[in-house]
XYZ file of C-alpha atoms in Angstrom:
731
model
C 125.522 133.302 139.888
C 121.827 134.034 139.308
C 120.624 130.779 137.653
C 117.775 132.034 134.678
C 114.361 131.281 134.629
C 114.395 128.344 133.014
C 112.872 125.126 134.974
C 113.305 122.726 131.863
C 117.557 122.417 131.864
C 118.943 120.641 128.347
C 122.292 120.234 128.032
C 124.033 116.029 127.811
C 120.906 114.279 127.828
C 120.149 111.409 125.747
C 117.394 112.011 123.923
C 114.957 108.817 125.620
C 114.583 109.414 129.508
C 117.120 108.067 131.356
C 116.702 105.250 133.090
C 118.491 104.910 135.767
C 120.543 101.109 136.177
C 120.418 99.836 139.454
C 122.927 100.503 142.543
C 126.478 97.882 141.311
C 128.493 96.314 143.209
C 129.847 98.075 145.626
C 133.778 98.398 144.661
C 137.193 99.232 147.286
C 138.176 102.004 145.116
C 136.544 104.787 142.760
C 137.219 103.155 139.812
C 138.786 104.289 136.242
C 136.837 105.512 133.146
C 138.259 102.363 131.899
C 137.592 100.244 134.894
C 134.474 101.382 134.810
C 131.973 98.138 135.845
C 129.662 96.350 132.975
C 126.347 98.261 132.581
C 123.690 97.042 134.429
C 119.867 96.102 132.791
C 116.961 98.007 132.634
C 114.585 97.556 134.700
C 112.528 95.668 131.196
C 115.266 93.280 131.868
C 115.832 89.827 134.492
C 118.330 91.358 136.724
C 121.924 90.099 136.254
C 123.593 86.600 136.935
C 126.435 86.856 140.091
C 128.620 86.517 137.440
C 129.489 87.658 133.860
C 131.333 85.961 131.404
C 134.523 87.537 129.976
C 132.928 89.613 126.464
C 133.653 88.294 123.192
C 137.065 89.442 121.664
C 135.984 93.377 119.530
C 136.927 95.533 116.942
C 136.155 98.633 116.631
C 136.862 100.310 113.123
C 136.117 103.587 113.086
C 136.355 104.646 108.926
C 138.644 107.393 108.305
C 135.606 110.110 107.662
C 134.752 109.634 111.110
C 137.630 109.424 111.903
C 137.951 113.457 110.177
C 134.884 114.402 112.381
C 136.208 112.881 115.572
C 139.512 115.663 115.299
C 138.176 118.036 113.493
C 134.910 118.853 114.719
C 135.000 120.420 118.298
C 132.985 121.072 121.685
C 130.084 122.975 120.699
C 127.401 124.552 123.494
C 124.096 123.264 125.300
C 120.499 122.903 123.490
C 117.384 125.040 122.806
C 117.113 126.241 126.836
C 119.830 126.692 129.303
C 119.992 126.614 132.750
C 122.487 129.121 133.548
C 123.898 130.908 137.213
C 124.246 134.827 137.337
C 127.152 136.439 137.980
C 126.997 140.027 139.712
C 128.200 143.503 139.377
C 131.358 143.889 142.165
C 132.091 147.421 143.467
C 129.154 147.722 145.348
C 131.574 149.639 148.116
C 131.938 154.184 146.875
C 135.336 154.333 145.089
C 136.783 158.137 144.483
C 135.624 160.811 142.211
C 136.651 159.254 138.725
C 139.767 161.396 137.145
C 140.044 164.365 134.881
C 141.381 162.727 131.707
C 141.099 165.273 129.255
C 140.847 162.708 125.633
C 138.768 159.801 127.674
C 135.043 161.328 126.857
C 136.025 161.885 122.007
C 137.700 158.385 122.794
C 134.649 157.139 125.009
C 132.188 158.582 121.527
C 134.796 157.438 119.338
C 134.990 153.595 120.704
C 131.311 153.124 120.536
C 130.284 154.203 117.444
C 132.878 151.474 116.684
C 131.468 149.678 119.060
C 128.043 149.880 116.833
C 129.685 149.179 113.738
C 131.321 146.660 114.765
C 127.694 144.718 115.965
C 126.194 145.386 112.981
C 129.412 143.704 111.033
C 128.905 141.085 113.436
C 124.783 141.078 112.338
C 125.766 140.570 109.431
C 128.366 138.423 108.888
C 126.891 136.064 111.098
C 123.674 136.795 110.131
C 121.121 133.691 108.164
C 122.481 132.987 104.686
C 126.264 134.785 105.473
C 127.693 131.665 104.966
C 126.912 128.273 102.623
C 128.792 125.943 106.461
C 126.005 127.429 107.443
C 123.051 127.723 104.555
C 121.698 124.792 102.425
C 123.883 122.502 103.422
C 123.418 122.663 107.591
C 119.230 122.597 107.119
C 118.737 118.549 106.461
C 119.607 117.392 109.366
C 117.645 120.169 111.982
C 114.572 119.109 109.693
C 112.888 115.706 110.608
C 113.811 112.351 109.149
C 111.363 111.610 107.503
C 112.488 107.699 107.726
C 113.631 107.783 111.059
C 111.822 110.355 113.337
C 114.321 112.098 114.974
C 114.841 115.571 114.584
C 118.087 117.518 115.492
C 117.939 120.164 118.243
C 121.455 122.186 118.915
C 124.506 119.929 119.623
C 123.328 116.863 118.035
C 124.056 114.862 116.092
C 122.106 111.377 114.444
C 123.417 107.811 115.312
C 122.078 104.817 113.503
C 122.459 101.720 114.460
C 122.583 98.783 112.581
C 122.594 95.356 114.499
C 123.461 92.015 112.412
C 123.974 90.429 114.681
C 121.778 87.212 114.112
C 119.236 85.968 116.975
C 120.965 88.743 119.026
C 119.217 92.261 120.416
C 121.225 95.243 121.615
C 120.418 97.336 123.809
C 122.431 100.544 123.525
C 124.264 102.785 126.793
C 125.522 105.871 126.074
C 127.214 108.628 128.524
C 130.032 111.308 128.600
C 133.678 111.035 129.077
C 132.825 114.504 131.145
C 130.772 112.483 133.321
C 133.009 111.514 135.774
C 132.441 107.580 137.349
C 128.596 107.819 136.007
C 127.272 104.683 135.334
C 125.738 104.602 132.341
C 122.411 105.640 130.926
C 119.832 103.022 128.069
C 120.475 104.970 125.036
C 117.878 103.001 123.053
C 116.868 98.966 122.164
C 117.680 97.740 118.844
C 116.123 94.163 118.154
C 116.535 91.199 115.781
C 115.090 91.934 113.028
C 114.203 88.306 112.626
C 114.916 87.674 109.277
C 118.439 86.321 108.625
C 120.315 88.839 106.402
C 118.445 91.571 107.066
C 119.761 94.464 110.060
C 117.231 96.328 112.630
C 117.752 99.201 112.824
C 117.524 102.425 115.260
C 117.612 105.407 114.817
C 118.845 108.050 117.838
C 120.152 111.402 119.108
C 122.899 112.428 120.021
C 125.177 114.760 122.307
C 128.317 116.146 120.374
C 129.673 118.944 123.516
C 131.336 116.198 124.560
C 132.776 112.863 123.662
C 130.606 109.756 123.896
C 131.261 106.411 125.490
C 128.860 103.942 124.095
C 128.259 100.303 124.870
C 126.595 97.518 123.562
C 124.702 94.831 125.845
C 123.512 90.905 124.307
C 120.225 92.035 126.397
C 119.398 88.316 127.484
C 122.666 86.839 128.302
C 123.611 90.906 130.128
C 127.101 90.528 128.460
C 129.511 93.233 126.933
C 129.351 92.882 122.967
C 131.082 95.932 122.364
C 132.465 99.415 124.047
C 133.489 102.794 122.121
C 134.312 106.116 122.221
C 134.121 109.014 119.936
C 132.829 112.680 119.372
C 130.561 113.082 117.194
C 129.863 115.985 115.248
C 126.799 118.297 115.544
C 124.002 117.960 113.114
C 126.302 114.670 111.896
C 125.227 111.296 109.742
C 126.118 108.563 111.647
C 125.686 104.915 111.866
C 127.107 102.198 113.632
C 127.667 98.383 111.577
C 127.244 95.698 113.855
C 128.055 92.681 112.306
C 130.479 89.298 113.058
C 133.369 89.281 110.880
C 134.457 86.152 109.553
C 137.607 85.816 109.125
C 138.271 82.789 111.190
C 137.948 83.672 114.668
C 133.781 84.557 115.799
C 135.022 88.741 116.550
C 131.996 90.803 116.578
C 132.748 94.787 114.865
C 131.385 98.053 115.774
C 131.953 100.456 112.987
C 131.641 103.723 112.997
C 130.661 105.195 109.218
C 129.844 108.233 108.318
C 126.963 108.710 106.184
C 127.473 113.666 106.015
C 129.964 115.420 107.544
C 129.118 118.354 110.327
C 129.216 121.199 110.923
C 131.964 123.500 112.152
C 129.356 125.181 114.976
C 132.292 127.180 116.093
C 132.984 129.349 112.420
C 130.842 132.438 114.555
C 133.075 132.306 117.129
C 135.578 132.745 115.378
C 134.550 135.246 112.503
C 133.166 137.252 116.000
C 137.470 136.954 117.129
C 139.091 137.934 114.728
C 136.742 140.880 114.190
C 137.292 141.743 118.115
C 141.110 141.463 116.747
C 139.572 143.407 113.617
C 138.489 146.877 115.996
C 141.192 146.938 118.395
C 143.437 147.269 115.451
C 141.494 149.732 113.897
C 141.409 152.434 117.047
C 145.486 151.236 117.872
C 146.658 152.041 114.845
C 144.289 155.384 115.218
C 145.870 156.118 118.757
C 149.184 156.143 116.751
C 148.223 158.103 113.974
C 147.726 161.475 115.961
C 150.014 160.628 118.894
C 151.545 161.642 115.193
C 152.848 165.547 115.392
C 152.216 165.909 112.293
C 149.226 164.049 111.072
C 147.444 165.747 114.146
C 148.121 169.162 112.989
C 147.334 168.235 110.133
C 143.587 166.785 111.852
C 143.506 170.213 113.306
C 144.354 171.854 111.135
C 141.469 170.371 108.126
C 138.418 170.778 110.858
C 139.708 174.015 112.440
C 141.878 175.962 109.125
C 140.872 179.693 109.767
C 139.251 179.629 106.089
C 136.512 177.984 107.317
C 135.901 180.072 109.363
C 135.684 182.273 107.941
C 133.713 180.887 105.269
C 130.573 180.183 107.210
C 131.290 182.996 109.578
C 130.107 185.341 106.339
C 127.020 183.118 105.005
C 125.656 182.640 108.712
C 126.540 185.179 110.552
C 128.948 183.885 113.816
C 130.341 187.448 116.077
C 131.296 185.124 118.676
C 133.127 182.528 117.048
C 135.313 184.727 115.033
C 135.936 186.583 117.869
C 137.550 183.410 119.635
C 140.020 183.164 116.827
C 141.073 185.902 116.797
C 143.749 185.037 119.847
C 145.690 180.986 120.202
C 144.320 181.223 124.002
C 140.990 179.202 124.818
C 138.323 181.355 126.007
C 138.477 181.360 130.360
C 135.216 179.880 132.123
C 134.985 177.930 134.837
C 136.576 174.891 135.591
C 134.861 172.864 138.419
C 137.503 171.209 140.502
C 140.323 168.679 140.308
C 138.254 165.547 141.434
C 140.934 163.144 143.399
C 142.544 160.754 140.739
C 140.933 157.317 140.243
C 142.860 153.570 139.734
C 141.092 153.213 136.357
C 142.662 149.256 135.741
C 140.263 148.281 139.450
C 137.115 149.969 137.348
C 138.826 148.078 134.110
C 139.133 145.199 135.495
C 135.323 144.955 137.454
C 133.818 146.621 134.017
C 135.521 143.079 131.886
C 134.308 140.471 134.002
C 130.697 142.304 133.746
C 130.493 142.740 130.200
C 132.536 139.034 129.904
C 129.100 137.725 132.151
C 126.406 140.138 130.461
C 127.553 138.123 127.701
C 127.156 134.614 129.039
C 124.308 135.258 130.793
C 122.538 136.079 127.638
C 123.057 132.887 126.907
C 127.130 133.068 125.174
C 125.804 131.629 121.923
C 124.295 128.505 123.426
C 128.097 127.416 123.738
C 129.335 124.812 126.982
C 132.165 126.292 127.168
C 130.754 130.215 128.371
C 128.337 127.481 130.664
C 128.862 126.970 134.370
C 130.358 123.671 134.334
C 128.184 120.645 135.558
C 130.501 120.195 138.807
C 134.567 119.935 138.647
C 136.453 122.315 136.348
C 136.470 125.191 134.728
C 134.264 127.159 131.926
C 134.068 131.019 130.959
C 131.115 131.888 132.518
C 132.975 130.603 135.884
C 135.053 132.734 135.670
C 133.036 136.496 136.135
C 131.264 136.297 139.984
C 134.497 135.195 141.247
C 136.254 137.765 139.913
C 133.448 140.630 140.585
C 134.176 139.699 144.562
C 137.480 139.890 144.055
C 137.334 143.631 143.268
C 134.483 144.158 145.821
C 137.087 143.823 148.278
C 140.007 145.822 146.061
C 137.017 148.588 146.147
C 135.388 148.575 149.921
C 139.960 149.070 150.889
C 140.211 152.214 147.695
C 136.698 153.639 149.048
C 137.445 153.038 152.482
C 140.395 155.007 153.034
C 139.522 157.983 150.900
C 136.151 158.116 153.452
C 138.101 157.916 156.694
C 140.755 160.644 155.251
C 137.636 162.782 153.932
C 137.023 163.195 157.682
C 133.982 160.910 157.648
C 133.013 158.720 161.323
C 133.176 155.420 161.812
C 130.444 155.814 163.810
C 128.856 157.457 160.078
C 130.871 154.842 158.000
C 129.404 151.118 159.633
C 125.681 153.117 158.936
C 126.655 153.069 155.271
C 127.916 150.095 154.909
C 124.280 148.168 156.707
C 122.666 149.982 154.680
C 124.454 149.308 151.721
C 124.372 145.202 152.154
C 120.005 145.583 152.736
C 119.819 147.425 149.547
C 121.704 144.422 147.660
C 119.604 142.213 149.485
C 116.384 142.419 149.104
C 117.441 143.932 145.190
C 118.601 140.794 144.776
C 115.520 138.858 146.409
C 112.622 141.028 144.974
C 113.880 142.120 141.125
C 116.508 139.776 139.968
C 114.917 136.389 141.503
C 114.421 133.263 139.126
C 111.079 132.580 140.924
C 109.667 134.350 138.661
C 109.224 132.532 136.321
C 106.712 130.875 138.919
C 104.554 133.268 138.125
C 104.108 135.997 140.487
C 106.976 136.352 143.776
C 105.354 134.041 146.294
C 106.658 133.968 150.162
C 105.909 130.267 149.405
C 108.869 129.567 146.345
C 111.011 132.808 147.183
C 114.879 131.286 146.933
C 116.504 133.343 149.404
C 120.368 132.940 147.999
C 120.553 134.943 144.719
C 123.729 136.678 143.700
C 123.164 140.070 145.423
C 121.616 138.344 148.285
C 125.760 136.851 148.609
C 127.343 140.118 147.513
C 125.521 141.925 150.544
C 126.305 139.937 153.580
C 130.376 139.009 152.262
C 131.205 143.128 151.430
C 129.462 143.344 154.508
C 131.740 141.092 156.763
C 134.790 142.246 154.642
C 133.968 146.284 154.745
C 132.776 146.209 158.912
C 136.091 143.710 159.511
C 138.118 146.538 157.810
C 136.686 149.137 159.473
C 137.785 147.684 162.585
C 140.955 147.723 162.151
C 140.897 149.995 159.497
C 144.809 152.221 160.376
C 146.344 154.950 159.032
C 147.459 154.537 155.893
C 151.153 156.047 155.415
C 151.464 158.327 152.196
C 155.492 157.438 151.663
C 157.641 155.081 152.417
C 160.529 155.346 149.566
C 162.555 157.048 152.342
C 161.898 155.582 155.937
C 163.175 153.174 156.894
C 161.055 151.874 159.223
C 158.647 151.058 156.827
C 157.774 147.301 156.446
C 157.990 144.961 153.365
C 155.505 143.591 153.949
C 153.530 146.387 155.829
C 150.300 145.442 154.113
C 150.142 141.396 155.578
C 151.796 142.945 158.830
C 149.077 146.154 159.614
C 146.001 143.469 158.185
C 147.007 140.539 161.293
C 144.111 140.096 163.371
C 142.157 140.589 159.425
C 144.322 137.513 158.644
C 143.465 136.177 161.952
C 140.175 136.305 161.556
C 140.029 135.211 157.402
C 141.594 131.397 158.561
C 139.134 131.388 161.262
C 136.732 131.621 159.050
C 138.542 129.203 156.551
C 138.804 125.993 159.522
C 135.159 126.096 160.237
C 134.522 125.564 155.968
C 136.805 123.148 156.177
C 135.470 121.931 159.420
C 132.151 121.022 158.385
C 132.721 120.429 154.733
C 134.817 117.145 155.896
C 133.893 116.620 159.630
C 129.894 116.833 159.389
C 128.168 114.209 158.919
C 124.932 113.828 156.688
C 122.864 111.209 156.875
C 122.768 108.865 154.184
C 126.341 110.337 153.239
C 129.781 109.334 153.871
C 131.523 112.164 155.424
C 132.834 114.493 153.132
C 131.401 113.791 150.202
C 132.513 116.424 147.384
C 130.670 115.433 144.931
C 127.051 116.104 142.099
C 125.335 113.054 143.784
C 122.464 111.724 141.051
C 123.918 109.492 137.842
C 128.161 110.658 139.460
C 130.020 107.485 141.799
C 128.699 105.084 140.299
C 124.728 106.465 141.380
C 125.712 105.467 144.649
C 125.158 108.669 146.673
C 122.029 109.865 143.837
C 120.098 112.617 147.112
C 123.978 113.657 148.404
C 124.323 116.539 146.029
C 127.002 118.757 147.348
C 127.810 116.997 150.823
C 127.820 119.085 153.392
C 126.897 122.044 151.203
C 123.511 121.306 150.405
C 122.552 119.602 153.648
C 123.497 123.022 155.570
C 120.924 124.953 152.897
C 118.085 121.907 152.663
C 118.473 121.771 156.364
C 118.632 125.504 157.795
C 116.425 126.963 154.192
C 114.505 124.289 153.903
C 113.895 122.463 149.961
C 111.417 125.251 148.145
C 113.838 128.430 149.063
C 117.208 127.226 147.822
C 117.463 126.473 143.663
C 115.739 123.933 142.100
C 117.787 123.393 139.309
C 121.057 123.440 139.313
C 124.071 122.757 136.678
C 124.839 119.547 137.509
C 120.824 118.216 136.508
C 122.588 118.688 132.628
C 125.337 116.247 133.188
C 124.453 114.033 136.500
C 120.712 114.152 136.494
C 120.162 115.378 139.918
C 116.666 115.579 141.420
C 117.367 116.912 144.280
C 117.791 121.093 144.962
C 120.825 122.583 145.050
C 121.580 126.279 145.806
C 125.336 127.271 144.442
C 124.993 130.539 146.284
C 124.600 128.535 149.383
C 125.575 129.886 152.808
C 128.584 127.545 152.655
C 130.008 128.796 150.802
C 129.726 132.634 151.427
C 132.070 131.966 154.029
C 135.161 130.804 150.342
C 133.331 134.411 149.007
C 134.727 136.320 152.505
C 138.455 134.864 152.050
C 137.890 136.022 147.566
C 137.052 139.449 149.090
C 139.123 139.713 151.501
C 141.908 138.349 148.817
C 141.005 141.766 146.862
C 141.556 144.223 150.095
C 144.556 142.845 149.517
C 145.194 143.431 146.211
C 144.039 147.422 147.314
C 146.209 147.029 149.798
C 149.471 146.515 147.982
C 147.719 149.566 145.379
C 147.424 152.427 147.598
C 150.359 151.496 150.585
C 152.727 150.938 147.900
C 151.627 154.276 146.031
C 154.317 156.433 143.374
C 156.219 152.802 143.259
C 155.447 151.014 140.562
C 158.305 148.104 140.238
C 157.408 147.142 144.214
C 153.123 146.850 142.864
C 154.205 144.649 140.028
C 156.206 142.370 142.554
C 153.714 142.096 145.121
C 151.228 141.180 142.454
C 153.253 138.653 140.952
C 154.387 137.225 143.851
C 150.878 136.657 144.961
C 149.693 134.563 141.640
C 152.511 132.552 142.048
C 151.784 131.937 145.743
C 148.609 131.032 145.707
C 148.598 129.154 141.581
C 151.117 127.201 143.966
C 148.332 126.201 146.443
C 146.003 125.524 143.768
C 148.359 122.680 142.057
C 148.187 121.408 145.410
C 145.190 120.698 146.602
C 144.030 119.843 143.567
C 146.491 117.927 141.859
C 146.894 119.239 138.412
C 143.138 117.226 137.778
C 139.951 118.679 136.923
C 138.570 115.222 139.428
C 141.686 114.001 141.587
C 142.888 116.203 144.040
C 141.621 116.402 147.893
C 139.756 119.367 146.463
C 138.950 120.136 142.769
C 137.503 123.645 141.922
C 134.200 123.277 142.139
C 132.004 126.691 141.461
C 128.937 125.361 142.944
C 131.388 124.365 146.351
C 132.749 127.385 145.926
C 135.820 125.079 147.074
C 138.572 127.057 148.197
C 141.098 125.810 144.956
C 138.959 127.365 143.165
C 138.861 131.207 145.321
C 142.721 129.856 144.670
C 142.307 129.572 141.114
C 140.592 132.381 140.658
C 142.457 135.271 142.214
C 145.854 133.855 140.707
C 144.415 135.068 137.498
C 142.872 138.062 139.205
C 146.354 139.387 140.501
C 147.581 137.967 137.191
C 144.807 140.413 135.619
C 145.981 143.100 137.121
C 149.480 142.410 137.107
C 148.685 143.392 133.072
C 146.458 146.151 133.400
C 147.770 148.356 136.194
C 150.971 149.541 134.346
C 149.080 149.860 130.908
C 146.101 151.377 131.978
C 147.700 153.641 134.677
C 150.958 154.714 134.570
C 152.096 154.247 131.556
C 148.630 155.095 129.502
C 148.750 153.090 127.053
C 145.223 152.263 127.127
C 142.391 154.279 129.258
C 140.287 151.210 130.023
C 137.649 152.131 127.304
C 134.696 150.824 125.991
C 135.226 149.013 130.352
C 136.022 151.637 132.280
C 132.477 152.731 132.166
C 130.815 150.002 132.306
C 132.952 149.146 135.769
C 131.916 152.698 137.627
C 128.356 151.749 136.702
C 127.828 147.877 137.369
C 124.686 148.130 140.058
C 122.979 149.750 136.985
C 124.469 147.614 134.175
C 123.890 143.580 136.594
C 119.845 144.957 137.056
C 119.317 146.695 133.623
C 120.454 143.443 131.042
C 118.865 141.269 134.016
C 114.782 143.301 134.030
C 115.025 143.496 130.022
C 116.781 140.606 129.027
C 113.347 140.313 127.186
C 112.739 143.330 125.094
C 113.913 144.660 121.973
C 116.749 145.262 121.588
C 118.289 142.871 123.852
C 116.649 139.821 122.336
C 114.880 139.457 119.070
C 112.963 136.092 117.732
C 115.752 134.432 115.388
C 115.075 133.265 111.782
C 117.045 129.504 113.186
C 116.562 129.063 116.852
C 119.261 125.904 116.669
C 121.776 127.657 114.279
C 125.059 128.836 117.378
C 125.411 131.536 114.922
C 122.374 133.742 115.437
C 122.323 133.168 119.361
C 125.723 134.024 119.539
C 125.422 137.720 117.056
C 122.161 138.465 119.583
C 124.061 137.971 122.452
C 127.211 139.987 120.833
C 124.735 142.799 120.255
C 122.887 143.025 122.963
C 126.050 143.103 125.036
C 127.753 145.829 123.280
C 125.047 147.662 123.483
C 125.270 147.621 127.567
C 127.794 148.884 127.005
C 127.943 151.830 125.094
C 124.728 152.672 126.628
C 126.876 152.814 129.545
C 130.117 154.765 128.080
C 127.029 157.177 127.214
C 125.146 157.946 130.298
C 129.171 159.264 131.703
C 129.703 161.366 128.683
């Protein structure tokens, strides 16, 4: 997704600028986190001796309050500014006009009012001072600590390190437990006070997003004193006591003491979730009541009673209305011809991804799980873009088949495909380009790749592929023996052959292209990852191809890997090589569209095939990743758009369609409101939310800019307003 305009990334960073230690000795194989080699010294310290003596025995004591904080404080968000990749809208392909559902307009108005009320309720419940935990108690840690001169920001805690070791200077190193094979970074130096019995103290802010790994070294002797892992809580106050233990053995204890309990920064998410559940229950109960004949008749009688109409007419006069009450039939009038039916589950799925994309692009309450993963792994923000691509593929086949059945020539349709692709690329480059934060758009710094640019290229390739090999879709094969049970795949063998060739190109370039200064087949983040051995190899072949063909100045300058891995080279998550796998994902969406059309009115067959695809792609993901975030053959990685990322998200997409299709299109238990309408206006919502991001009512000045609660309230209201806006436009 498109990266934001912020040119400074904040997240799991130590408060001081990181000092990259000297490269450790070459290892024969990747070391696990527990087998990580000792931390090298800082630049101001003499180089370490060739061999270090074994570290002394260490006792690590954690108080009961500290254990409670470690288990109770859950991971939260990033700091004040953010770096995000923005998702785009799917559904660039034109579909058939929306089918008529008699109750859709009324339900849309009712749900729009409910959403607006929910937004106001959320703002009231989550507003400043609404929760005592976020009120007076939470205020002191956020203010400047007058004694230690450490100003805490969001997702930080205060750590006081007390050095009680006589004649020993300590260097404290820090690392995040989510940073895979990362070299330690200097956190702070704590010198001996010079006075026996009087400890020296250093204050530092530590990250609370994930668990922290702290290692304390003797600065002079270059040996490890102790190491501990701890999960700090947001705005908590902690002390790390380093002292000798006199128990007959010369031991050094590193004890963590909780001076002030942290706050529960995830409480606003729970409140917002409960409000959402309450809205769903209220709407479902209202629909149930309206489905009861007695209740429906009572409502109709109360609203449209003849006595009420007689009183109104006698006072105000309404002969035309009075005449219409004389008969039971509705007055006749011109009715537009019925539109062809539209698969609402497709638009509903697209709308869900779209509203979720707006929410995470607006900040997602500054929670880390609503931001993109730094490298390997998945967060909520990593779901939206591939789902757009998937639904775009489904829309391509459904709309193209409908257009061809209406007699449109392939040549004319080819021109429409080219024009739409060109428009998507232009909108991405000239309207939704993140380099506007640097001033007026300059060709010297314009970012060539991007979300809409990738969607435009993907749409063009997949649509042209389907158009060239298009075949008539059988009306029904329910009673024909000649119909194949796998006709949705067999009829598409030329397209499958092309897709397999593209994937072979991706695998060949990724794992066999020589990259100067980097190991062949490297898939890591560079920076301090892999113990800092390959700092400029971010993305391996994918990054190298982009820098070679597009230039460093024309790709994204602040990738998400810079937050945790401190990468210093430009890398674009929407680069050239990853576009191959986005084409693969769109083609898997085409397969979903073919299942819906080839097996129309055969619900059981559709659900069986959705289940089969979900399981098949899931098994491929399991084999590629070994059910591990970092240890698999090809890890799940959004920055690389790895094939395991594609198969995993496609498996999720088939599962969602498996749920939505029977509920929305078969049983009619849910009309898809309010997500159906944003799904039909995806370009409007995407471009609009980008252009008006900094305007009221989508953004306003917060009372406390370091509060997850206030950011979450603002982002929920902004997302709901976009859903309400497109819903009103469709009414």
